[in-house]
Coordinates of N, CA and C in Angstrom, one line a residue:
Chain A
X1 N 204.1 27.3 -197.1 CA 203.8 27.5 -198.5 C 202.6 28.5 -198.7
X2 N 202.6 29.4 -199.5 CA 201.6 30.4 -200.0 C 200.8 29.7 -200.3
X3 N 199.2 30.1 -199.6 CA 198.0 29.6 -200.1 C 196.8 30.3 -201.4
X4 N 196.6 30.4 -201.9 CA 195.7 30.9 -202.6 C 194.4 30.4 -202.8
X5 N 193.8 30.5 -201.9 CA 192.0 29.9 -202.2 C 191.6 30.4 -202.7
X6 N 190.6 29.9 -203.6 CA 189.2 30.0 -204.9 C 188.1 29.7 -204.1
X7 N 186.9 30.3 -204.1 CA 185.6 30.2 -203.1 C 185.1 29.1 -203.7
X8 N 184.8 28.7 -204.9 CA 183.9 27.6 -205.6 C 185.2 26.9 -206.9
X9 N 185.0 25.8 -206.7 CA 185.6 25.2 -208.5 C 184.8 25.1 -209.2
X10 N 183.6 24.5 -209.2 CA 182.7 25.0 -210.4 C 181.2 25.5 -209.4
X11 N 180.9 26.4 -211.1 CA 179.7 27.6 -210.9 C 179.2 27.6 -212.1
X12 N 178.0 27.7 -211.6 CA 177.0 27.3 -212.8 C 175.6 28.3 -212.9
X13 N 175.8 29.3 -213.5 CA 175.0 31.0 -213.6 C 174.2 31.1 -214.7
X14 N 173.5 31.8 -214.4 CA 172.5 32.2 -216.0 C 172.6 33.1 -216.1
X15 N 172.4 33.7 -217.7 CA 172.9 35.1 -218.2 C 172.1 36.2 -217.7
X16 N 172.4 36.9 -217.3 CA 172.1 38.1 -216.5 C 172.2 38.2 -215.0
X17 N 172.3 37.3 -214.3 CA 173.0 36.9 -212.8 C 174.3 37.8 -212.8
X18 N 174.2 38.4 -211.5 CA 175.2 38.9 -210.8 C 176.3 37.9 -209.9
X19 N 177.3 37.8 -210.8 CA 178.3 36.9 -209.9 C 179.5 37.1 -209.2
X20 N 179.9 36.6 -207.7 CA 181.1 37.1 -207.2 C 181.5 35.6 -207.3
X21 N 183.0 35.9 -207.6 CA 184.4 34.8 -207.7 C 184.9 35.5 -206.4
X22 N 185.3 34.7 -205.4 CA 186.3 35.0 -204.0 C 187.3 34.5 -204.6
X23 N 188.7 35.6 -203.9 CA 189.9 34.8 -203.9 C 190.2 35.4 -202.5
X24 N 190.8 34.4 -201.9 CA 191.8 34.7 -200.7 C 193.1 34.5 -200.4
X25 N 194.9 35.0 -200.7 CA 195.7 34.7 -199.8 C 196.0 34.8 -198.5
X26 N 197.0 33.9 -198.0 CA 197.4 33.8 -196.6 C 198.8 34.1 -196.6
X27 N 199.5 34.8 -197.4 CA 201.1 35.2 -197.1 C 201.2 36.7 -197.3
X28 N 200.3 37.9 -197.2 CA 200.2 39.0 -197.1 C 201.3 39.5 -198.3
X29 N 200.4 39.4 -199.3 CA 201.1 39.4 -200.4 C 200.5 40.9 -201.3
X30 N 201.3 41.5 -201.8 CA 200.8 43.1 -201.9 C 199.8 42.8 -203.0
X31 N 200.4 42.1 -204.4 CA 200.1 42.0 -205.9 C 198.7 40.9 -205.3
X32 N 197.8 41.5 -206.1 CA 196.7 40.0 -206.8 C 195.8 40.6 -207.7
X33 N 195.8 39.4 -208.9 CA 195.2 39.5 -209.8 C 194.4 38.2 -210.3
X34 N 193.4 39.0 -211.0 CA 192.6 38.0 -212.3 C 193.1 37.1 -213.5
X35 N 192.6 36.1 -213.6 CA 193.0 35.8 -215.2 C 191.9 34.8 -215.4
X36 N 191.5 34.9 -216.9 CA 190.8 34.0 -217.0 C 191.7 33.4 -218.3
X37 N 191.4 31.7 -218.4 CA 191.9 31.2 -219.0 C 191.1 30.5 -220.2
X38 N 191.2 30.4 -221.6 CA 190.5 29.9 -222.6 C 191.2 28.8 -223.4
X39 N 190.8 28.0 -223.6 CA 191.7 26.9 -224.9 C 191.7 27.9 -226.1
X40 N 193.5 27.9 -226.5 CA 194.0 28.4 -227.5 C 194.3 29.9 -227.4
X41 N 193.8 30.1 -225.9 CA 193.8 31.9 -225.5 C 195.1 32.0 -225.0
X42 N 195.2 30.9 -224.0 CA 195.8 31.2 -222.9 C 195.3 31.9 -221.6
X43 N 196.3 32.3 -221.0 CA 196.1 33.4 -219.6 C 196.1 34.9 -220.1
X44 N 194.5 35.6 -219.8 CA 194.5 36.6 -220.1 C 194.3 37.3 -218.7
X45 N 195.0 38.9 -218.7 CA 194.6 39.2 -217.5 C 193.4 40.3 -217.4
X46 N 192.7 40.2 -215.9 CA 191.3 41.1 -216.2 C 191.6 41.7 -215.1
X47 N 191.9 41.9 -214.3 CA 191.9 43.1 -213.3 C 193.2 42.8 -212.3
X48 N 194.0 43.6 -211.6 CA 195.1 43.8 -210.3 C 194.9 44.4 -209.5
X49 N 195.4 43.9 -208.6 CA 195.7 45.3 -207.8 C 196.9 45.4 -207.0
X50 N 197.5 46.4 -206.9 CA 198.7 46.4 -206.3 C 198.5 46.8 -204.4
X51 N 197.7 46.9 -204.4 CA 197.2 47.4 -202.8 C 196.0 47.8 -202.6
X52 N 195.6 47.6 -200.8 CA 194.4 47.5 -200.7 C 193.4 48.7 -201.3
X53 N 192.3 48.9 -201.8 CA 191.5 50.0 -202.3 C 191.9 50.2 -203.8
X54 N 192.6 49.5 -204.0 CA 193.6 50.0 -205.2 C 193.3 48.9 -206.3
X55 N 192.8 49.4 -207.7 CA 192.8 48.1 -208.9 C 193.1 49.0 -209.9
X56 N 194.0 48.0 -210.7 CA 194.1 48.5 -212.5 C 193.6 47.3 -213.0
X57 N 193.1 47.7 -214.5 CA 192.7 47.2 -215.6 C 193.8 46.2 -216.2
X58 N 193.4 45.1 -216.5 CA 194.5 44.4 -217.7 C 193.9 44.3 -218.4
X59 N 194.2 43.3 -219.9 CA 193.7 43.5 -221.2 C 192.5 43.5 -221.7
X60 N 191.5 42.8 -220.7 CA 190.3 42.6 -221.0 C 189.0 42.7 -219.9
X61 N 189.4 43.9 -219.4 CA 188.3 44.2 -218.4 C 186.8 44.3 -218.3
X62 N 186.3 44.7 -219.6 CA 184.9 44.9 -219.9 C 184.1 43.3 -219.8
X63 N 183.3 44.0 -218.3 CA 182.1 43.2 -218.1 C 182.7 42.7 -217.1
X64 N 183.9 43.1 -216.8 CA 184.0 42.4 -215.0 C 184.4 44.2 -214.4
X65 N 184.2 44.1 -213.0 CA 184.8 44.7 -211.8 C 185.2 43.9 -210.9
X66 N 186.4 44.5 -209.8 CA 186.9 44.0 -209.1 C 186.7 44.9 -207.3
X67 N 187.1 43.9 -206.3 CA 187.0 44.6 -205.0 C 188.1 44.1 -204.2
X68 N 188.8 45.2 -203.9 CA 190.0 44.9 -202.7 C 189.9 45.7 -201.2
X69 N 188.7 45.5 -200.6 CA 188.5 46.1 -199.3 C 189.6 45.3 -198.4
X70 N 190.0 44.7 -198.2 CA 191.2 43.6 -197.4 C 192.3 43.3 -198.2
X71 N 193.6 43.3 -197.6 CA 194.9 43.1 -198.3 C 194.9 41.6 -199.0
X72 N 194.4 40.7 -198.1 CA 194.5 39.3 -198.4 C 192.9 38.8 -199.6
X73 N 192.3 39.6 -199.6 CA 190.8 39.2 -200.5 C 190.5 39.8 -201.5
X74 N 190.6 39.7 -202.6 CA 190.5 40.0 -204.2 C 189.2 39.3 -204.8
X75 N 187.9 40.1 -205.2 CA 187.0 39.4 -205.6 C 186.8 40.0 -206.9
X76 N 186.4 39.1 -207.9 CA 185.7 39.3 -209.3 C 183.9 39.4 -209.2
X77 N 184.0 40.4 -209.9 CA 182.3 40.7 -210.0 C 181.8 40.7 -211.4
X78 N 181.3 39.9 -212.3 CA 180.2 40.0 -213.1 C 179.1 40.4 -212.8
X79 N 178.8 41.7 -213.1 CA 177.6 42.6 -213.2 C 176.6 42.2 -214.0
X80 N 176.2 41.7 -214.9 CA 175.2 40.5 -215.6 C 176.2 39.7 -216.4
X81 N 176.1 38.7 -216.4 CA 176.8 37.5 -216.5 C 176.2 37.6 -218.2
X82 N 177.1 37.0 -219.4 CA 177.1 36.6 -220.4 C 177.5 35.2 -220.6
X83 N 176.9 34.4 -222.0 CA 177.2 33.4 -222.1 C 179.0 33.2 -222.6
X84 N 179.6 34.6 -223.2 CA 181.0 33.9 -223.9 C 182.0 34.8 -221.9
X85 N 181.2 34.4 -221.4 CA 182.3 34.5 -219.9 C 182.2 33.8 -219.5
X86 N 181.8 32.1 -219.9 CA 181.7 30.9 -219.8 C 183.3 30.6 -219.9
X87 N 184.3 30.2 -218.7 CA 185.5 30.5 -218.9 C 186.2 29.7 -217.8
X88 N 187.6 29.7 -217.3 CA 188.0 29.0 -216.1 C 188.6 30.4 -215.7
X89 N 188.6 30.4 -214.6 CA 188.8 32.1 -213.6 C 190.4 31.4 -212.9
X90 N 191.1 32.0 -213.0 CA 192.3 31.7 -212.0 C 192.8 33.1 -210.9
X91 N 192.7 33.1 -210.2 CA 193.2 34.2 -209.3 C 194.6 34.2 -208.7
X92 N 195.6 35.2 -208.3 CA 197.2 34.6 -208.3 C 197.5 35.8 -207.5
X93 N 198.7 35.4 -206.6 CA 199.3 36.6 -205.7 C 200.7 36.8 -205.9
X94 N 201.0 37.9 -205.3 CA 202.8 37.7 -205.5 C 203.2 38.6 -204.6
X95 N 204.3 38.6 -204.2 CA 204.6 39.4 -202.9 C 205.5 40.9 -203.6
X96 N 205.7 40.6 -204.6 CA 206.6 42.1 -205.6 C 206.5 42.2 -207.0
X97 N 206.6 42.9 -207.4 CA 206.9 43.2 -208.7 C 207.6 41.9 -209.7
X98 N 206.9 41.7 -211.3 CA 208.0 40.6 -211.1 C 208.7 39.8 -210.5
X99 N 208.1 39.2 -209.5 CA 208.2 37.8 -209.0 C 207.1 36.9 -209.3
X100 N 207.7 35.8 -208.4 CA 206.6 34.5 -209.4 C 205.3 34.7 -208.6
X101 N 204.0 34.5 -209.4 CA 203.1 34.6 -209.1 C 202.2 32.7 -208.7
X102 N 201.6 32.8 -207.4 CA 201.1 31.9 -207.0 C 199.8 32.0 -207.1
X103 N 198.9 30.7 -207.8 CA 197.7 30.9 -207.9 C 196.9 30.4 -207.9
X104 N 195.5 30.2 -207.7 CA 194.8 29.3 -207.1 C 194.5 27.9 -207.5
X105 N 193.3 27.3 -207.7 CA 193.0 25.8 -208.4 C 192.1 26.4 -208.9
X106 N 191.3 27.6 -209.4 CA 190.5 28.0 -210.3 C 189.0 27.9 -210.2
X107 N 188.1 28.3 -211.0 CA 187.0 28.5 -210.8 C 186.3 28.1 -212.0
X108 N 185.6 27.1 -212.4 CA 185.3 26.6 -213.6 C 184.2 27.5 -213.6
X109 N 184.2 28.4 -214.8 CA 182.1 29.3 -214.5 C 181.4 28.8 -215.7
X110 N 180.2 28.4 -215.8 CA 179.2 28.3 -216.9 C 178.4 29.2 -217.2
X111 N 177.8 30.1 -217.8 CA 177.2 30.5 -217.9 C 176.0 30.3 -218.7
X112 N 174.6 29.7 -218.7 CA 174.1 29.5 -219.5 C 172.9 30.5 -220.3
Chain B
X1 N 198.8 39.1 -235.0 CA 200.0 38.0 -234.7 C 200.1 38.5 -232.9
X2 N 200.0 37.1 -231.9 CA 199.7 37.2 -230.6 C 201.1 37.7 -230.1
X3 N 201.5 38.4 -229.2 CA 202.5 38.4 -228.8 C 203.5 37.7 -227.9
X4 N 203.3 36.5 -227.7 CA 203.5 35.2 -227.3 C 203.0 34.4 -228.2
X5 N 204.2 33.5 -228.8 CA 203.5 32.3 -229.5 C 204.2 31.1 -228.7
X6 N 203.0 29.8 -228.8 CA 203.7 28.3 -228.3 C 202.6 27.6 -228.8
X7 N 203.6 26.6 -229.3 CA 202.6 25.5 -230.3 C 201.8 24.7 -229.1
X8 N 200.6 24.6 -229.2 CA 199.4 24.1 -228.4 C 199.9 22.5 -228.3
X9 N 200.5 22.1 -228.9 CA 200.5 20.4 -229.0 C 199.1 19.8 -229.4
X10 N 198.9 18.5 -228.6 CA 199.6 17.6 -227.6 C 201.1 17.4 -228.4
X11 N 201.9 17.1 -227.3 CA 203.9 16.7 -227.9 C 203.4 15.5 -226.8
X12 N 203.3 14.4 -227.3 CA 203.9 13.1 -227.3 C 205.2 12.4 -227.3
X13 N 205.8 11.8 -225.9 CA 206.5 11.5 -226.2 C 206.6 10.2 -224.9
X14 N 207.7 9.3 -225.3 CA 208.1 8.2 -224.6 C 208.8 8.2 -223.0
X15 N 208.8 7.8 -222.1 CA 209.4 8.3 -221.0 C 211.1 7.8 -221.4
X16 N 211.3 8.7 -220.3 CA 213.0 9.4 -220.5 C 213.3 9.8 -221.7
X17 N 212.7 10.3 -222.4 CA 212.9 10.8 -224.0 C 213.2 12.3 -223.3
X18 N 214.3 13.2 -224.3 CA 214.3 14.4 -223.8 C 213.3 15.4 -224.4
X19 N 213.2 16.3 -223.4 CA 211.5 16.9 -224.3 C 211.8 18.6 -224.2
X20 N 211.6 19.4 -225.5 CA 212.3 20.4 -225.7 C 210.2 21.5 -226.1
X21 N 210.8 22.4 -225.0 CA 209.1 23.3 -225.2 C 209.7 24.8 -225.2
X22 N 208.9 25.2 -226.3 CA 209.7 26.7 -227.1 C 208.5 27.9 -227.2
X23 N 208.8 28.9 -227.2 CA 208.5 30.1 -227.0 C 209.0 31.2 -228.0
X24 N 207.6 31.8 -228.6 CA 208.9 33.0 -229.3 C 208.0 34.1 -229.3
X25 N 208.3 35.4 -229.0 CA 207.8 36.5 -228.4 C 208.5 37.3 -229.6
X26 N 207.4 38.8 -229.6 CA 207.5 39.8 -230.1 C 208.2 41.1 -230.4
X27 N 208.3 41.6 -228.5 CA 208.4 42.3 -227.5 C 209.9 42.3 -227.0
X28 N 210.6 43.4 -227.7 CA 212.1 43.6 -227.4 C 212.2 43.9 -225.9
X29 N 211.4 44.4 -224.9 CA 211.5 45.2 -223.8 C 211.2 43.8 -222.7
X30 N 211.2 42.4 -223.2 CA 210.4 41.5 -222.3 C 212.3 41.1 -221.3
X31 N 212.0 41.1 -220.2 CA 213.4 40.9 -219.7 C 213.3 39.7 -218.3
X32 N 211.7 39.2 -218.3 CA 211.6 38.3 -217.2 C 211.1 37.1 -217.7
X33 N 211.5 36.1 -217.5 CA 211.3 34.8 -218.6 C 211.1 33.3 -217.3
X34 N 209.5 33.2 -217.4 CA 209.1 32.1 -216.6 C 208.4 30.8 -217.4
X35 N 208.4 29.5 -217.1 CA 207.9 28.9 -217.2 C 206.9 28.0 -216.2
X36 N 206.0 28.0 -216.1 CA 204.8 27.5 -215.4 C 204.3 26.1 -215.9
X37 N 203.7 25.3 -214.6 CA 203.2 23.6 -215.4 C 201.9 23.9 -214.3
X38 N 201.5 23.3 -215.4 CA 199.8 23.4 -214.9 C 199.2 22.1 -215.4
X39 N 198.9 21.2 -214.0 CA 198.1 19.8 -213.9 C 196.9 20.2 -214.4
X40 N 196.1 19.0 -215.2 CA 194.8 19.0 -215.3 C 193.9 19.4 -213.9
X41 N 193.3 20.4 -213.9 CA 192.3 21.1 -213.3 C 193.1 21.7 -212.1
X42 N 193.9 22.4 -212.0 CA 194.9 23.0 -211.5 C 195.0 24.2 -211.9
X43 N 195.8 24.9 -211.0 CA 196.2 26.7 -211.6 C 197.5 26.2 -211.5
X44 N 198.1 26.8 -212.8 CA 199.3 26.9 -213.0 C 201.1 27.4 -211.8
X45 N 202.2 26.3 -212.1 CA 203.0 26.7 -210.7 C 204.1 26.7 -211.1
X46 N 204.8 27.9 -210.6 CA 206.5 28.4 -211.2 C 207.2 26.8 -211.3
X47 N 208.1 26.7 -212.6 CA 209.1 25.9 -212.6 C 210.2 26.8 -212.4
X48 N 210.3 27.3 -213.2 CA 211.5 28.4 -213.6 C 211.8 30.0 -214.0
X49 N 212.4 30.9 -213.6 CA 212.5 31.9 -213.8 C 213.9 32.6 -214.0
X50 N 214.1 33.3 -215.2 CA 215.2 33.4 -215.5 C 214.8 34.9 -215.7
X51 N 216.2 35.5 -215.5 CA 216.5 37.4 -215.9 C 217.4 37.5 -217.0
X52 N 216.8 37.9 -217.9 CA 217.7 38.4 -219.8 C 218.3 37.3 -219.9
X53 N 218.8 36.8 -220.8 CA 219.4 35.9 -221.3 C 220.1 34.7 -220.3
X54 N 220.1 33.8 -221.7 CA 221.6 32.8 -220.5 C 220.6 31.4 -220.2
X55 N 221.1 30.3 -219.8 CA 220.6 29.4 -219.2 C 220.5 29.5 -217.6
X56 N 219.2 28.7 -217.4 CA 219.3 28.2 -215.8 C 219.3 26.1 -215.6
X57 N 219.7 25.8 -215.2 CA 219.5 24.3 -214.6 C 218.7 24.3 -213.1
X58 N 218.1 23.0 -213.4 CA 217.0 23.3 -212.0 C 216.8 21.5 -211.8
X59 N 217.6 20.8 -211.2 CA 217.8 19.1 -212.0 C 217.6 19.1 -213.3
X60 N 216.3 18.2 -213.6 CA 216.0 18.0 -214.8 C 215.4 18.8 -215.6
X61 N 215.1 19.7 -215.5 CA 214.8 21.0 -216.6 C 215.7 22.2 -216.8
X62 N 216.0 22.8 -217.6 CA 216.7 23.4 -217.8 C 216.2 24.6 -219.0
X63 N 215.7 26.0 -218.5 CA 215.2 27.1 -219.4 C 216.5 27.9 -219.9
X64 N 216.1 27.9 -221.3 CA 217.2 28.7 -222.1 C 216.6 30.3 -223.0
X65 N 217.1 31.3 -222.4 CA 216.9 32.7 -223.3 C 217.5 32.6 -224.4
X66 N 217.2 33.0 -225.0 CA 217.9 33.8 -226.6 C 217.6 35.3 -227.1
X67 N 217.7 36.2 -226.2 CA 217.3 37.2 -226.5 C 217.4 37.9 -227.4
X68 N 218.4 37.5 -228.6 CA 218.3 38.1 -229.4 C 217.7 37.4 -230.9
X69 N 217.3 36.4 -230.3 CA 216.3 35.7 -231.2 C 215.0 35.9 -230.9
X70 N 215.1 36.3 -230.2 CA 213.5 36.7 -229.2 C 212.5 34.9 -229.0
X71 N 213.3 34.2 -228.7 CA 213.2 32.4 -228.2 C 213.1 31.8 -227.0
X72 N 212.6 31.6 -226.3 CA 212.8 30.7 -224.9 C 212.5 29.3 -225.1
X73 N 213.6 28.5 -224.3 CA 213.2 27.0 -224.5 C 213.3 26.5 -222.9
X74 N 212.5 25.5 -222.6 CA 213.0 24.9 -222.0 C 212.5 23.5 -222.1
X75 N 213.7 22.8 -221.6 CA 214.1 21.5 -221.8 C 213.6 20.2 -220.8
X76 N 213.7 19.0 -220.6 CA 213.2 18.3 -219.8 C 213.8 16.9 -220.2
X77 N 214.9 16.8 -218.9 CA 215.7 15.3 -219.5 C 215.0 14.3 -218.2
X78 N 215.3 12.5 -219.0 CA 214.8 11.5 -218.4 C 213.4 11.6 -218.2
X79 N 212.2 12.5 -219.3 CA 211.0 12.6 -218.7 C 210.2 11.5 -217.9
X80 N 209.8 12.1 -217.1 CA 208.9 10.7 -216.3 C 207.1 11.1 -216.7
X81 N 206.1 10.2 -216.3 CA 204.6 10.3 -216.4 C 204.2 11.4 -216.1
X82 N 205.1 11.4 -214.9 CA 204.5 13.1 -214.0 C 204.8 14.0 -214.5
X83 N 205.6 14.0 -215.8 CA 205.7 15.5 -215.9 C 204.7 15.9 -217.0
X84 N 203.9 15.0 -217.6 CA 202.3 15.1 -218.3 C 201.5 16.5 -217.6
X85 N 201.6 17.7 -218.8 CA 201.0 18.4 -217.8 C 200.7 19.6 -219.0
X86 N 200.2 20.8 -219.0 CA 200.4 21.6 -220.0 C 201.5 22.7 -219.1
X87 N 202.0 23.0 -220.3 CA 203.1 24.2 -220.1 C 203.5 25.1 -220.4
X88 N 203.0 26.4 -219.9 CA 203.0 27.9 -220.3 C 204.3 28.5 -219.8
X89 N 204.8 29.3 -221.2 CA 205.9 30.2 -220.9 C 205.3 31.9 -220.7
X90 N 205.8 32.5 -219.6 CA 205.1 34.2 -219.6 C 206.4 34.8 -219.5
X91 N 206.4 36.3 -219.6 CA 207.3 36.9 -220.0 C 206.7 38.5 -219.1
X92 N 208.1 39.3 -219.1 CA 207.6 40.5 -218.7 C 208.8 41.2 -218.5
X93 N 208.3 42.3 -219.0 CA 209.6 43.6 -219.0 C 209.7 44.3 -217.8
X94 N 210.2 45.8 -217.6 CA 210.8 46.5 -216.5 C 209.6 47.1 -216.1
X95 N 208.7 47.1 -216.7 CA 207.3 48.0 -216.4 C 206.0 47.8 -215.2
X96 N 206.5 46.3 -214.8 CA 205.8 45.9 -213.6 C 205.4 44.7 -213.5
X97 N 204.4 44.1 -213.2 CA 204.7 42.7 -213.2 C 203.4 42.4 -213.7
X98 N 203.3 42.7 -214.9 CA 202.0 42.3 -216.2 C 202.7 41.1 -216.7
X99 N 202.2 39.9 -216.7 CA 202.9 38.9 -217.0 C 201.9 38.4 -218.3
X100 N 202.6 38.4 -219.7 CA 202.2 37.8 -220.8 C 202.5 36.4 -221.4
X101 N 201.1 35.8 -221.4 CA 201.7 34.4 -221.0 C 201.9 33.7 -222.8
X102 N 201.9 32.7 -223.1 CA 201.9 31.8 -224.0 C 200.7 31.1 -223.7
X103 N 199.5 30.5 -224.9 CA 199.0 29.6 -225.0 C 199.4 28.7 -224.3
X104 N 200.0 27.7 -224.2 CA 200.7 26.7 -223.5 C 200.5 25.2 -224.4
X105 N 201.6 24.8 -223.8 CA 202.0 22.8 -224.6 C 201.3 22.2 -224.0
X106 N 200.8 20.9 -224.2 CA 200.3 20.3 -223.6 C 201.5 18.8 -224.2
X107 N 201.5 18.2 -222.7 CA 202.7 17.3 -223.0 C 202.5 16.3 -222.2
X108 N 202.9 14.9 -223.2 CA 202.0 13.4 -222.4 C 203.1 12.9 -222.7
X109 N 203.5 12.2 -221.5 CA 204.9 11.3 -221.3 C 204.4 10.0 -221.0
X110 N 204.4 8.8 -222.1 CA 204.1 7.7 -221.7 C 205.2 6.5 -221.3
X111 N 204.5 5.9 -220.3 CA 205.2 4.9 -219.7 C 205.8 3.7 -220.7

């Protein structure tokens, strides 16, 4: 089975802190992406990448960056942390194009 | 108006009751039609995935397109406890694999 690890489940930051979210697959999967998830939002997407060195933007990128130096490691970067990015982080892989995406157990963040 | 709508619930219902969870999108060009269950404190995990229209069966669940209603449903017979869970439908057209999700159900199957 495809693994998708989350570095931390809950994270607990103060506003202006520089934060990294780790994600790691283990099935050498091309696709991985961001999402953070909100009550009544849903799953929004913040960053992809389709290959190593390689990221695009999804709907709501401002105030995060992303880093794909390794095929298997996708990290989220909050550059100063805000209080409404107080959020659940889910990170997810996929081996193609539209196919099903596998994703992690998430990252609860607080920001106070 | 979101481009994926799904009623948030909670949907309440009795076990083995049949339990019907619906979807209705915007987006003529959407041609990939998944549904995902996501446990409390969990990331979300494929049930079903269906291409344009038509039904799938998968045992007891069963996702249905309507593409020309712009509708997805899917269904859930004999529910049991376990399937208490919330339930996001995503969608996605030919353009790559940007998946646009639904809010999601939240759904309690009591014993």
């Amino acid at each position: 089975d495809v693994k998708v690890t989350q570095s931390s489940r809950y994270l607990v930051k103060r506003t202006g802190e520089k934060v990294f979210l780790e994600c790691v697959q283990d099935m050498d999967h091309e696709n991985m992406f961001w999402y953070r998830q909100d009550p009544g939002l849903g799953l929004r997407l913040i960053y992809f990448s389709y290959d190593v060195k390689m990221k695009e933007k999804g709907d709501i990128p401002e105030g995060y960056s992303v880093s794909r130096e390794k095929k298997e490691r996708f990290s989220l970067i909050l550059e100063s942390a805000s209080t409404n990015q107080t959020s659940m982080y889910l990170c997810a892989s996929s081996l193609r194009q539209n196919e099903k995406l596998f994703f992690g157990s998430g990252t609860q963040l607080s920001v106070l | 108006q979101k481009e994926v709508e799904q009623d948030p619930g909670p949907l309440s219902v009795p076990e083995g009751a049949i339990v019907s969870l619906n979807c209705t999108y915007s987006n003529s060009a959407f041609q990939y039609f998944m549904w995902y269950r996501q446990y409390s404190r969990k990331g979300p995990e494929l049930l079903m995935y269906t291409y344009s229209s038509g039904n799938k069966e998968d045992g007891r669940f069963t996702a249905q397109v309507d593409k020309s209603s712009k509708y997805i449903s899917l269904f859930i017979r004999d529910s049991q406890p376990s399937d208490s869970a919330t339930y996001l439908c995503a969608m996605s057209g030919n353009a790559g694999n940007m998946l646009t999700f639904g809010g999601g159900t939240r759904l309690m199957v009591k014993p």
